Amino acid sequence: LEDTYNQQIVGLLEAALNRLGYYMMLRSFSAMEEILAFFRNWNIDGAVLFYPFFDEGFMRQLLDFQKPVVILDRHYPGLQALTVDVDDYGGGYTAARHLVQKGHRNVGFAGPVTTRADVNLTRMEGFRDGRKEIGLSLTEENMCACHTPYALGLAEGRKSAGPPNRTAASVSNMY
């Protein structure tokens, strides 16, 4: 809960649950087995999972408990699970189109694009496609695959928008 986005979600979720007569228990887990034990040993009515990085097999085990589970910002294509996702691809695409419409042509992208499941990779793909659609490519020199927490993201944005002839950057971060 280090960022205001998650803090707001937790606050709104708790208020909504309270209005429905439920109480919320907030837990964090360091291992997948802990979550399975929690589902086995507690009489819970359901769960909301923030950005789970579990594989599909593990998520299937959770869903087998027949408890309502809402998954935030992660999609499991092979499962019938209720997910609430951000349009990461659309966000990257929109950022590229916006910057180009503002007259920028040599635009950089910075973010921790490290794994296939990474939302930042999806944002970068949208950003690349938004540029490609109007005949601009996203080259290695225009990309920075780097960790971009807020303060570093600002610094990277300023650096990426500098030479050689770069006039803007889209900086992406998950947190």
Short mmCIF file of N, CA and C in Angstrom, two decimals:
data_model
loop_
_atom_site.label_atom_id
_atom_site.label_comp_id
_atom_site.label_asym_id
_atom_site.label_seq_id
_atom_site.Cartn_x
_atom_site.Cartn_y
_atom_site.Cartn_z
N LEU A 1 0.82 -1.20 0.00
CA LEU A 1 0.00 0.00 0.00
C LEU A 1 0.86 1.26 0.00
N GLU A 2 1.97 1.17 -0.71
CA GLU A 2 2.91 2.28 -0.74
C GLU A 2 2.41 3.46 -1.58
N ASP A 3 1.48 3.22 -2.50
CA ASP A 3 1.06 4.32 -3.36
C ASP A 3 -0.42 4.66 -3.13
N THR A 4 -0.79 5.85 -3.52
CA THR A 4 -2.15 6.34 -3.28
C THR A 4 -3.19 5.58 -4.09
N TYR A 5 -2.81 5.03 -5.23
CA TYR A 5 -3.74 4.26 -6.05
C TYR A 5 -4.28 3.08 -5.25
N ASN A 6 -3.37 2.28 -4.68
CA ASN A 6 -3.79 1.12 -3.88
C ASN A 6 -4.51 1.55 -2.61
N GLN A 7 -4.06 2.62 -1.99
CA GLN A 7 -4.70 3.11 -0.78
C GLN A 7 -6.16 3.48 -1.05
N GLN A 8 -6.40 4.13 -2.17
CA GLN A 8 -7.77 4.52 -2.52
C GLN A 8 -8.63 3.29 -2.79
N ILE A 9 -8.07 2.30 -3.49
CA ILE A 9 -8.83 1.09 -3.77
C ILE A 9 -9.22 0.40 -2.47
N VAL A 10 -8.27 0.26 -1.54
CA VAL A 10 -8.56 -0.38 -0.26
C VAL A 10 -9.63 0.39 0.51
N GLY A 11 -9.52 1.71 0.56
CA GLY A 11 -10.51 2.52 1.27
C GLY A 11 -11.90 2.40 0.67
N LEU A 12 -11.99 2.46 -0.64
CA LEU A 12 -13.29 2.34 -1.31
C LEU A 12 -13.87 0.94 -1.16
N LEU A 13 -13.01 -0.06 -1.24
CA LEU A 13 -13.46 -1.44 -1.08
C LEU A 13 -14.00 -1.67 0.32
N GLU A 14 -13.29 -1.19 1.33
CA GLU A 14 -13.74 -1.37 2.70
C GLU A 14 -15.08 -0.66 2.93
N ALA A 15 -15.23 0.55 2.43
CA ALA A 15 -16.49 1.28 2.59
C ALA A 15 -17.64 0.54 1.92
N ALA A 16 -17.41 0.03 0.71
CA ALA A 16 -18.46 -0.70 0.00
C ALA A 16 -18.84 -1.98 0.74
N LEU A 17 -17.86 -2.71 1.22
CA LEU A 17 -18.14 -3.94 1.96
C LEU A 17 -18.89 -3.65 3.26
N ASN A 18 -18.50 -2.59 3.96
CA ASN A 18 -19.19 -2.23 5.21
C ASN A 18 -20.66 -1.90 4.95
N ARG A 19 -20.93 -1.19 3.85
CA ARG A 19 -22.33 -0.86 3.51
C ARG A 19 -23.15 -2.13 3.29
N LEU A 20 -22.49 -3.21 2.85
CA LEU A 20 -23.18 -4.48 2.59
C LEU A 20 -23.17 -5.40 3.81
N GLY A 21 -22.64 -4.92 4.93
CA GLY A 21 -22.63 -5.71 6.16
C GLY A 21 -21.44 -6.64 6.31
N TYR A 22 -20.40 -6.44 5.52
CA TYR A 22 -19.20 -7.27 5.60
C TYR A 22 -18.07 -6.51 6.28
N TYR A 23 -17.13 -7.26 6.80
CA TYR A 23 -15.91 -6.69 7.34
C TYR A 23 -14.75 -7.14 6.47
N MET A 24 -13.75 -6.29 6.36
CA MET A 24 -12.62 -6.60 5.50
C MET A 24 -11.40 -6.95 6.35
N MET A 25 -10.75 -8.04 5.98
CA MET A 25 -9.48 -8.41 6.59
C MET A 25 -8.41 -8.16 5.53
N LEU A 26 -7.40 -7.40 5.87
CA LEU A 26 -6.33 -7.08 4.92
C LEU A 26 -5.12 -7.93 5.27
N ARG A 27 -4.63 -8.71 4.31
CA ARG A 27 -3.49 -9.59 4.52
C ARG A 27 -2.52 -9.46 3.36
N SER A 28 -1.26 -9.65 3.66
CA SER A 28 -0.25 -9.79 2.60
C SER A 28 0.40 -11.15 2.80
N PHE A 29 0.87 -11.72 1.71
CA PHE A 29 1.44 -13.06 1.75
C PHE A 29 2.79 -13.05 1.06
N SER A 30 3.71 -13.85 1.57
CA SER A 30 5.02 -13.95 0.94
C SER A 30 5.18 -15.24 0.14
N ALA A 31 4.25 -16.18 0.31
CA ALA A 31 4.33 -17.45 -0.42
C ALA A 31 2.93 -17.89 -0.83
N MET A 32 2.85 -18.55 -1.97
CA MET A 32 1.56 -19.00 -2.47
C MET A 32 0.90 -19.99 -1.52
N GLU A 33 1.68 -20.85 -0.88
CA GLU A 33 1.12 -21.84 0.04
C GLU A 33 0.39 -21.16 1.21
N GLU A 34 0.85 -20.00 1.62
CA GLU A 34 0.17 -19.26 2.70
C GLU A 34 -1.25 -18.88 2.30
N ILE A 35 -1.43 -18.54 1.04
CA ILE A 35 -2.76 -18.16 0.58
C ILE A 35 -3.67 -19.39 0.56
N LEU A 36 -3.15 -20.51 0.09
CA LEU A 36 -3.95 -21.73 0.11
C LEU A 36 -4.35 -22.10 1.54
N ALA A 37 -3.42 -21.99 2.48
CA ALA A 37 -3.72 -22.28 3.88
C ALA A 37 -4.78 -21.32 4.41
N PHE A 38 -4.70 -20.07 4.03
CA PHE A 38 -5.69 -19.07 4.44
C PHE A 38 -7.07 -19.46 3.93
N PHE A 39 -7.16 -19.85 2.67
CA PHE A 39 -8.44 -20.25 2.10
C PHE A 39 -8.97 -21.51 2.79
N ARG A 40 -8.09 -22.43 3.15
CA ARG A 40 -8.51 -23.68 3.81
C ARG A 40 -8.95 -23.45 5.26
N ASN A 41 -8.26 -22.57 5.97
CA ASN A 41 -8.41 -22.49 7.42
C ASN A 41 -9.30 -21.36 7.94
N TRP A 42 -9.65 -20.41 7.11
CA TRP A 42 -10.48 -19.30 7.55
C TRP A 42 -11.83 -19.38 6.84
N ASN A 43 -12.85 -18.95 7.53
CA ASN A 43 -14.19 -18.94 6.95
C ASN A 43 -14.39 -17.59 6.24
N ILE A 44 -13.78 -17.47 5.08
CA ILE A 44 -13.88 -16.21 4.35
C ILE A 44 -15.02 -16.30 3.33
N ASP A 45 -15.57 -15.14 3.01
CA ASP A 45 -16.64 -15.09 2.01
C ASP A 45 -16.10 -14.85 0.60
N GLY A 46 -14.87 -14.36 0.49
CA GLY A 46 -14.28 -14.10 -0.81
C GLY A 46 -12.95 -13.39 -0.64
N ALA A 47 -12.33 -13.07 -1.77
CA ALA A 47 -11.03 -12.42 -1.72
C ALA A 47 -10.87 -11.48 -2.91
N VAL A 48 -10.11 -10.42 -2.68
CA VAL A 48 -9.69 -9.51 -3.74
C VAL A 48 -8.17 -9.58 -3.75
N LEU A 49 -7.60 -9.93 -4.90
CA LEU A 49 -6.15 -10.08 -5.02
C LEU A 49 -5.59 -8.94 -5.85
N PHE A 50 -4.64 -8.22 -5.27
CA PHE A 50 -3.98 -7.10 -5.95
C PHE A 50 -2.77 -7.62 -6.72
N TYR A 51 -2.75 -7.45 -8.01
CA TYR A 51 -1.62 -7.76 -8.89
C TYR A 51 -0.98 -9.12 -8.60
N PRO A 52 -1.74 -10.19 -8.57
CA PRO A 52 -1.11 -11.48 -8.25
C PRO A 52 -0.17 -11.92 -9.36
N PHE A 53 0.99 -12.39 -8.97
CA PHE A 53 1.96 -12.88 -9.94
C PHE A 53 2.07 -14.40 -9.85
N PHE A 54 0.93 -15.04 -9.61
CA PHE A 54 0.88 -16.49 -9.53
C PHE A 54 0.64 -17.05 -10.92
N ASP A 55 1.09 -18.27 -11.13
CA ASP A 55 0.81 -18.89 -12.42
C ASP A 55 -0.65 -19.35 -12.45
N GLU A 56 -1.09 -19.71 -13.64
CA GLU A 56 -2.49 -20.08 -13.83
C GLU A 56 -2.87 -21.32 -13.02
N GLY A 57 -1.95 -22.26 -12.87
CA GLY A 57 -2.24 -23.47 -12.09
C GLY A 57 -2.55 -23.15 -10.64
N PHE A 58 -1.77 -22.25 -10.06
CA PHE A 58 -2.02 -21.87 -8.67
C PHE A 58 -3.35 -21.13 -8.55
N MET A 59 -3.62 -20.22 -9.48
CA MET A 59 -4.88 -19.48 -9.42
C MET A 59 -6.06 -20.43 -9.56
N ARG A 60 -5.90 -21.48 -10.36
CA ARG A 60 -6.96 -22.48 -10.50
C ARG A 60 -7.23 -23.15 -9.15
N GLN A 61 -6.17 -23.42 -8.37
CA GLN A 61 -6.35 -24.02 -7.04
C GLN A 61 -7.17 -23.11 -6.13
N LEU A 62 -6.94 -21.81 -6.21
CA LEU A 62 -7.72 -20.88 -5.40
C LEU A 62 -9.18 -20.88 -5.83
N LEU A 63 -9.40 -20.86 -7.13
CA LEU A 63 -10.78 -20.83 -7.63
C LEU A 63 -11.53 -22.12 -7.31
N ASP A 64 -10.80 -23.22 -7.13
CA ASP A 64 -11.42 -24.50 -6.77
C ASP A 64 -12.07 -24.47 -5.39
N PHE A 65 -11.74 -23.50 -4.56
CA PHE A 65 -12.38 -23.36 -3.25
C PHE A 65 -13.83 -22.88 -3.37
N GLN A 66 -14.23 -22.48 -4.58
CA GLN A 66 -15.59 -22.01 -4.84
C GLN A 66 -15.97 -20.78 -4.01
N LYS A 67 -14.97 -19.94 -3.74
CA LYS A 67 -15.20 -18.65 -3.08
C LYS A 67 -15.06 -17.57 -4.14
N PRO A 68 -15.84 -16.51 -4.05
CA PRO A 68 -15.67 -15.42 -5.02
C PRO A 68 -14.27 -14.81 -4.91
N VAL A 69 -13.61 -14.67 -6.04
CA VAL A 69 -12.28 -14.06 -6.10
C VAL A 69 -12.30 -13.00 -7.19
N VAL A 70 -11.84 -11.80 -6.83
CA VAL A 70 -11.69 -10.72 -7.80
C VAL A 70 -10.19 -10.48 -7.95
N ILE A 71 -9.74 -10.45 -9.18
CA ILE A 71 -8.32 -10.28 -9.47
C ILE A 71 -8.11 -8.91 -10.09
N LEU A 72 -7.28 -8.09 -9.44
CA LEU A 72 -7.00 -6.74 -9.94
C LEU A 72 -5.73 -6.72 -10.77
N ASP A 73 -5.84 -6.22 -11.97
CA ASP A 73 -4.73 -5.93 -12.86
C ASP A 73 -3.89 -7.14 -13.24
N ARG A 74 -4.55 -8.26 -13.47
CA ARG A 74 -3.89 -9.44 -14.01
C ARG A 74 -4.96 -10.29 -14.67
N HIS A 75 -4.70 -10.75 -15.85
CA HIS A 75 -5.67 -11.55 -16.59
C HIS A 75 -5.12 -12.96 -16.78
N TYR A 76 -5.96 -13.94 -16.53
CA TYR A 76 -5.62 -15.35 -16.73
C TYR A 76 -6.50 -15.87 -17.86
N PRO A 77 -6.00 -15.89 -19.09
CA PRO A 77 -6.84 -16.24 -20.24
C PRO A 77 -7.52 -17.61 -20.14
N GLY A 78 -6.90 -18.58 -19.48
CA GLY A 78 -7.46 -19.92 -19.41
C GLY A 78 -8.43 -20.14 -18.27
N LEU A 79 -8.73 -19.12 -17.49
CA LEU A 79 -9.60 -19.28 -16.33
C LEU A 79 -10.85 -18.42 -16.45
N GLN A 80 -11.91 -18.90 -15.83
CA GLN A 80 -13.13 -18.11 -15.73
C GLN A 80 -13.07 -17.35 -14.40
N ALA A 81 -12.35 -16.25 -14.40
CA ALA A 81 -12.16 -15.49 -13.16
C ALA A 81 -12.60 -14.05 -13.40
N LEU A 82 -13.13 -13.43 -12.36
CA LEU A 82 -13.53 -12.04 -12.44
C LEU A 82 -12.29 -11.16 -12.29
N THR A 83 -11.97 -10.40 -13.31
CA THR A 83 -10.79 -9.54 -13.27
C THR A 83 -11.19 -8.10 -13.51
N VAL A 84 -10.45 -7.21 -12.91
CA VAL A 84 -10.58 -5.78 -13.15
C VAL A 84 -9.21 -5.33 -13.66
N ASP A 85 -9.16 -5.02 -14.93
CA ASP A 85 -7.88 -4.70 -15.56
C ASP A 85 -7.83 -3.25 -16.01
N VAL A 86 -6.64 -2.73 -16.02
CA VAL A 86 -6.36 -1.43 -16.63
C VAL A 86 -6.01 -1.69 -18.08
N ASP A 87 -6.40 -0.83 -18.97
CA ASP A 87 -6.07 -0.99 -20.39
C ASP A 87 -4.64 -0.49 -20.61
N ASP A 88 -3.68 -1.34 -20.27
CA ASP A 88 -2.28 -0.95 -20.37
C ASP A 88 -1.87 -0.69 -21.82
N TYR A 89 -2.30 -1.55 -22.71
CA TYR A 89 -1.99 -1.36 -24.13
C TYR A 89 -2.57 -0.03 -24.62
N GLY A 90 -3.83 0.21 -24.31
CA GLY A 90 -4.48 1.45 -24.73
C GLY A 90 -3.83 2.68 -24.13
N GLY A 91 -3.35 2.56 -22.88
CA GLY A 91 -2.66 3.68 -22.26
C GLY A 91 -1.38 4.04 -22.98
N GLY A 92 -0.59 3.02 -23.34
CA GLY A 92 0.64 3.26 -24.10
C GLY A 92 0.34 3.83 -25.47
N TYR A 93 -0.66 3.28 -26.13
CA TYR A 93 -1.06 3.73 -27.46
C TYR A 93 -1.50 5.19 -27.40
N THR A 94 -2.35 5.51 -26.44
CA THR A 94 -2.86 6.87 -26.29
C THR A 94 -1.73 7.86 -25.98
N ALA A 95 -0.78 7.44 -25.14
CA ALA A 95 0.36 8.32 -24.81
C ALA A 95 1.16 8.65 -26.07
N ALA A 96 1.44 7.64 -26.89
CA ALA A 96 2.20 7.87 -28.12
C ALA A 96 1.45 8.80 -29.05
N ARG A 97 0.18 8.52 -29.26
CA ARG A 97 -0.61 9.36 -30.18
C ARG A 97 -0.70 10.80 -29.67
N HIS A 98 -0.88 10.98 -28.37
CA HIS A 98 -0.97 12.32 -27.79
C HIS A 98 0.33 13.10 -28.03
N LEU A 99 1.46 12.47 -27.74
CA LEU A 99 2.74 13.17 -27.90
C LEU A 99 3.00 13.51 -29.37
N VAL A 100 2.65 12.60 -30.26
CA VAL A 100 2.84 12.87 -31.69
C VAL A 100 1.90 13.98 -32.15
N GLN A 101 0.66 13.97 -31.67
CA GLN A 101 -0.28 15.04 -32.03
C GLN A 101 0.18 16.40 -31.52
N LYS A 102 0.97 16.40 -30.47
CA LYS A 102 1.52 17.65 -29.93
C LYS A 102 2.78 18.08 -30.68
N GLY A 103 3.16 17.33 -31.73
CA GLY A 103 4.29 17.71 -32.56
C GLY A 103 5.59 16.99 -32.29
N HIS A 104 5.61 16.10 -31.31
CA HIS A 104 6.83 15.36 -31.01
C HIS A 104 7.01 14.21 -31.99
N ARG A 105 8.22 14.01 -32.47
CA ARG A 105 8.49 12.91 -33.39
C ARG A 105 9.51 11.93 -32.82
N ASN A 106 10.48 12.41 -32.09
CA ASN A 106 11.50 11.55 -31.51
C ASN A 106 11.18 11.40 -30.02
N VAL A 107 10.31 10.44 -29.72
CA VAL A 107 9.78 10.27 -28.37
C VAL A 107 10.35 8.99 -27.77
N GLY A 108 10.80 9.06 -26.52
CA GLY A 108 11.34 7.89 -25.82
C GLY A 108 10.30 7.22 -24.95
N PHE A 109 10.59 5.98 -24.59
CA PHE A 109 9.76 5.22 -23.66
C PHE A 109 10.67 4.64 -22.59
N ALA A 110 10.29 4.81 -21.33
CA ALA A 110 11.07 4.25 -20.22
C ALA A 110 10.14 3.49 -19.28
N GLY A 111 10.59 2.33 -18.85
CA GLY A 111 9.81 1.54 -17.91
C GLY A 111 10.46 0.19 -17.69
N PRO A 112 10.10 -0.48 -16.60
CA PRO A 112 10.68 -1.79 -16.30
C PRO A 112 10.01 -2.90 -17.11
N VAL A 113 10.37 -3.00 -18.38
CA VAL A 113 9.77 -3.98 -19.29
C VAL A 113 10.63 -5.25 -19.28
N THR A 114 10.40 -6.09 -18.28
CA THR A 114 11.30 -7.22 -18.07
C THR A 114 10.71 -8.58 -18.38
N THR A 115 9.40 -8.76 -18.24
CA THR A 115 8.81 -10.08 -18.47
C THR A 115 7.60 -9.97 -19.37
N ARG A 116 7.21 -11.07 -19.94
CA ARG A 116 6.06 -11.10 -20.85
C ARG A 116 4.77 -10.70 -20.14
N ALA A 117 4.63 -11.05 -18.87
CA ALA A 117 3.40 -10.73 -18.14
C ALA A 117 3.41 -9.31 -17.60
N ASP A 118 4.48 -8.60 -17.79
CA ASP A 118 4.63 -7.28 -17.21
C ASP A 118 3.70 -6.28 -17.89
N VAL A 119 2.93 -5.54 -17.08
CA VAL A 119 2.03 -4.54 -17.64
C VAL A 119 2.80 -3.46 -18.38
N ASN A 120 4.03 -3.19 -17.95
CA ASN A 120 4.81 -2.16 -18.62
C ASN A 120 5.21 -2.59 -20.04
N LEU A 121 5.42 -3.88 -20.23
CA LEU A 121 5.69 -4.38 -21.58
C LEU A 121 4.47 -4.17 -22.46
N THR A 122 3.29 -4.42 -21.92
CA THR A 122 2.06 -4.20 -22.67
C THR A 122 1.90 -2.71 -23.00
N ARG A 123 2.23 -1.83 -22.05
CA ARG A 123 2.17 -0.39 -22.32
C ARG A 123 3.15 0.00 -23.41
N MET A 124 4.35 -0.60 -23.35
CA MET A 124 5.36 -0.30 -24.37
C MET A 124 4.88 -0.77 -25.74
N GLU A 125 4.23 -1.94 -25.80
CA GLU A 125 3.71 -2.43 -27.08
C GLU A 125 2.66 -1.48 -27.64
N GLY A 126 1.78 -0.99 -26.79
CA GLY A 126 0.79 0.00 -27.23
C GLY A 126 1.46 1.28 -27.70
N PHE A 127 2.47 1.72 -26.97
CA PHE A 127 3.23 2.91 -27.34
C PHE A 127 3.89 2.73 -28.71
N ARG A 128 4.52 1.57 -28.89
CA ARG A 128 5.18 1.25 -30.17
C ARG A 128 4.17 1.25 -31.31
N ASP A 129 3.01 0.60 -31.10
CA ASP A 129 2.01 0.52 -32.15
C ASP A 129 1.38 1.88 -32.45
N GLY A 130 1.23 2.71 -31.44
CA GLY A 130 0.72 4.07 -31.66
C GLY A 130 1.65 4.87 -32.55
N ARG A 131 2.93 4.66 -32.39
CA ARG A 131 3.93 5.35 -33.24
C ARG A 131 3.97 4.73 -34.63
N LYS A 132 3.92 3.40 -34.67
CA LYS A 132 4.03 2.69 -35.95
C LYS A 132 2.88 3.06 -36.88
N GLU A 133 1.70 3.25 -36.32
CA GLU A 133 0.51 3.56 -37.12
C GLU A 133 0.68 4.83 -37.96
N ILE A 134 1.53 5.73 -37.48
CA ILE A 134 1.74 6.96 -38.24
C ILE A 134 3.14 7.01 -38.86
N GLY A 135 3.76 5.83 -38.98
CA GLY A 135 5.02 5.73 -39.69
C GLY A 135 6.27 5.99 -38.88
N LEU A 136 6.16 5.99 -37.55
CA LEU A 136 7.33 6.19 -36.68
C LEU A 136 7.64 4.89 -35.96
N SER A 137 8.91 4.55 -35.87
CA SER A 137 9.28 3.31 -35.18
C SER A 137 9.77 3.62 -33.77
N LEU A 138 9.76 2.61 -32.93
CA LEU A 138 10.32 2.72 -31.59
C LEU A 138 11.61 1.90 -31.59
N THR A 139 12.72 2.58 -31.62
CA THR A 139 14.01 1.91 -31.72
C THR A 139 14.63 1.71 -30.35
N GLU A 140 15.67 0.89 -30.28
CA GLU A 140 16.37 0.64 -29.02
C GLU A 140 16.88 1.95 -28.41
N GLU A 141 17.34 2.86 -29.24
CA GLU A 141 17.87 4.12 -28.69
C GLU A 141 16.78 4.99 -28.08
N ASN A 142 15.52 4.71 -28.42
CA ASN A 142 14.41 5.47 -27.85
C ASN A 142 13.80 4.78 -26.63
N MET A 143 14.37 3.64 -26.23
CA MET A 143 13.82 2.89 -25.12
C MET A 143 14.80 2.81 -23.96
N CYS A 144 14.25 2.81 -22.78
CA CYS A 144 15.04 2.57 -21.58
C CYS A 144 14.29 1.53 -20.75
N ALA A 145 14.78 0.29 -20.73
CA ALA A 145 14.19 -0.75 -19.90
C ALA A 145 14.81 -0.59 -18.51
N CYS A 146 14.14 0.16 -17.65
CA CYS A 146 14.72 0.51 -16.35
C CYS A 146 13.64 0.61 -15.29
N HIS A 147 14.05 0.52 -14.05
CA HIS A 147 13.17 0.67 -12.89
C HIS A 147 12.79 2.14 -12.79
N THR A 148 11.49 2.42 -12.72
CA THR A 148 11.06 3.82 -12.72
C THR A 148 10.08 4.14 -11.60
N PRO A 149 10.49 4.04 -10.33
CA PRO A 149 9.61 4.57 -9.29
C PRO A 149 9.45 6.07 -9.52
N TYR A 150 8.52 6.67 -8.85
CA TYR A 150 8.11 8.04 -9.17
C TYR A 150 9.29 9.00 -9.34
N ALA A 151 10.16 9.12 -8.35
CA ALA A 151 11.27 10.09 -8.44
C ALA A 151 12.23 9.74 -9.58
N LEU A 152 12.56 8.44 -9.69
CA LEU A 152 13.45 8.04 -10.78
C LEU A 152 12.76 8.19 -12.13
N GLY A 153 11.44 7.98 -12.14
CA GLY A 153 10.67 8.15 -13.38
C GLY A 153 10.74 9.58 -13.88
N LEU A 154 10.63 10.54 -12.96
CA LEU A 154 10.76 11.95 -13.36
C LEU A 154 12.15 12.22 -13.92
N ALA A 155 13.17 11.72 -13.23
CA ALA A 155 14.54 11.93 -13.69
C ALA A 155 14.77 11.26 -15.04
N GLU A 156 14.26 10.03 -15.21
CA GLU A 156 14.43 9.31 -16.48
C GLU A 156 13.68 10.02 -17.60
N GLY A 157 12.50 10.55 -17.28
CA GLY A 157 11.75 11.30 -18.28
C GLY A 157 12.52 12.51 -18.76
N ARG A 158 13.11 13.23 -17.83
CA ARG A 158 13.92 14.39 -18.22
C ARG A 158 15.13 13.98 -19.04
N LYS A 159 15.78 12.88 -18.61
CA LYS A 159 16.95 12.39 -19.34
C LYS A 159 16.55 11.89 -20.73
N SER A 160 15.46 11.13 -20.80
CA SER A 160 15.01 10.57 -22.07
C SER A 160 14.55 11.64 -23.04
N ALA A 161 14.07 12.75 -22.50
CA ALA A 161 13.61 13.83 -23.37
C ALA A 161 14.76 14.72 -23.82
N GLY A 162 15.97 14.40 -23.43
CA GLY A 162 17.14 15.20 -23.82
C GLY A 162 17.73 14.74 -25.13
N PRO A 163 19.03 14.95 -25.31
CA PRO A 163 19.68 14.58 -26.56
C PRO A 163 19.57 13.08 -26.81
N PRO A 164 19.68 12.58 -28.01
CA PRO A 164 19.85 13.36 -29.23
C PRO A 164 18.50 13.74 -29.85
N ASN A 165 18.16 14.96 -29.77
CA ASN A 165 16.96 15.53 -30.40
C ASN A 165 15.65 14.93 -29.91
N ARG A 166 15.63 14.33 -28.75
CA ARG A 166 14.40 13.77 -28.21
C ARG A 166 13.65 14.89 -27.51
N THR A 167 12.38 15.03 -27.82
CA THR A 167 11.61 16.13 -27.27
C THR A 167 10.62 15.71 -26.19
N ALA A 168 10.39 14.40 -26.02
CA ALA A 168 9.43 13.94 -25.01
C ALA A 168 9.70 12.48 -24.68
N ALA A 169 9.15 12.04 -23.58
CA ALA A 169 9.26 10.63 -23.19
C ALA A 169 7.99 10.21 -22.47
N SER A 170 7.60 8.97 -22.65
CA SER A 170 6.52 8.36 -21.88
C SER A 170 7.19 7.44 -20.86
N VAL A 171 6.99 7.72 -19.58
CA VAL A 171 7.59 6.93 -18.52
C VAL A 171 6.50 6.13 -17.83
N SER A 172 6.69 4.82 -17.77
CA SER A 172 5.68 3.91 -17.26
C SER A 172 6.17 3.24 -15.98
N ASN A 173 5.25 3.01 -15.07
CA ASN A 173 5.59 2.28 -13.86
C ASN A 173 4.34 1.57 -13.37
N MET A 174 4.54 0.44 -12.75
CA MET A 174 3.45 -0.34 -12.20
C MET A 174 3.01 0.22 -10.86
N TYR A 175 3.90 0.81 -10.10
CA TYR A 175 3.59 1.24 -8.74
C TYR A 175 3.75 2.71 -8.56
#
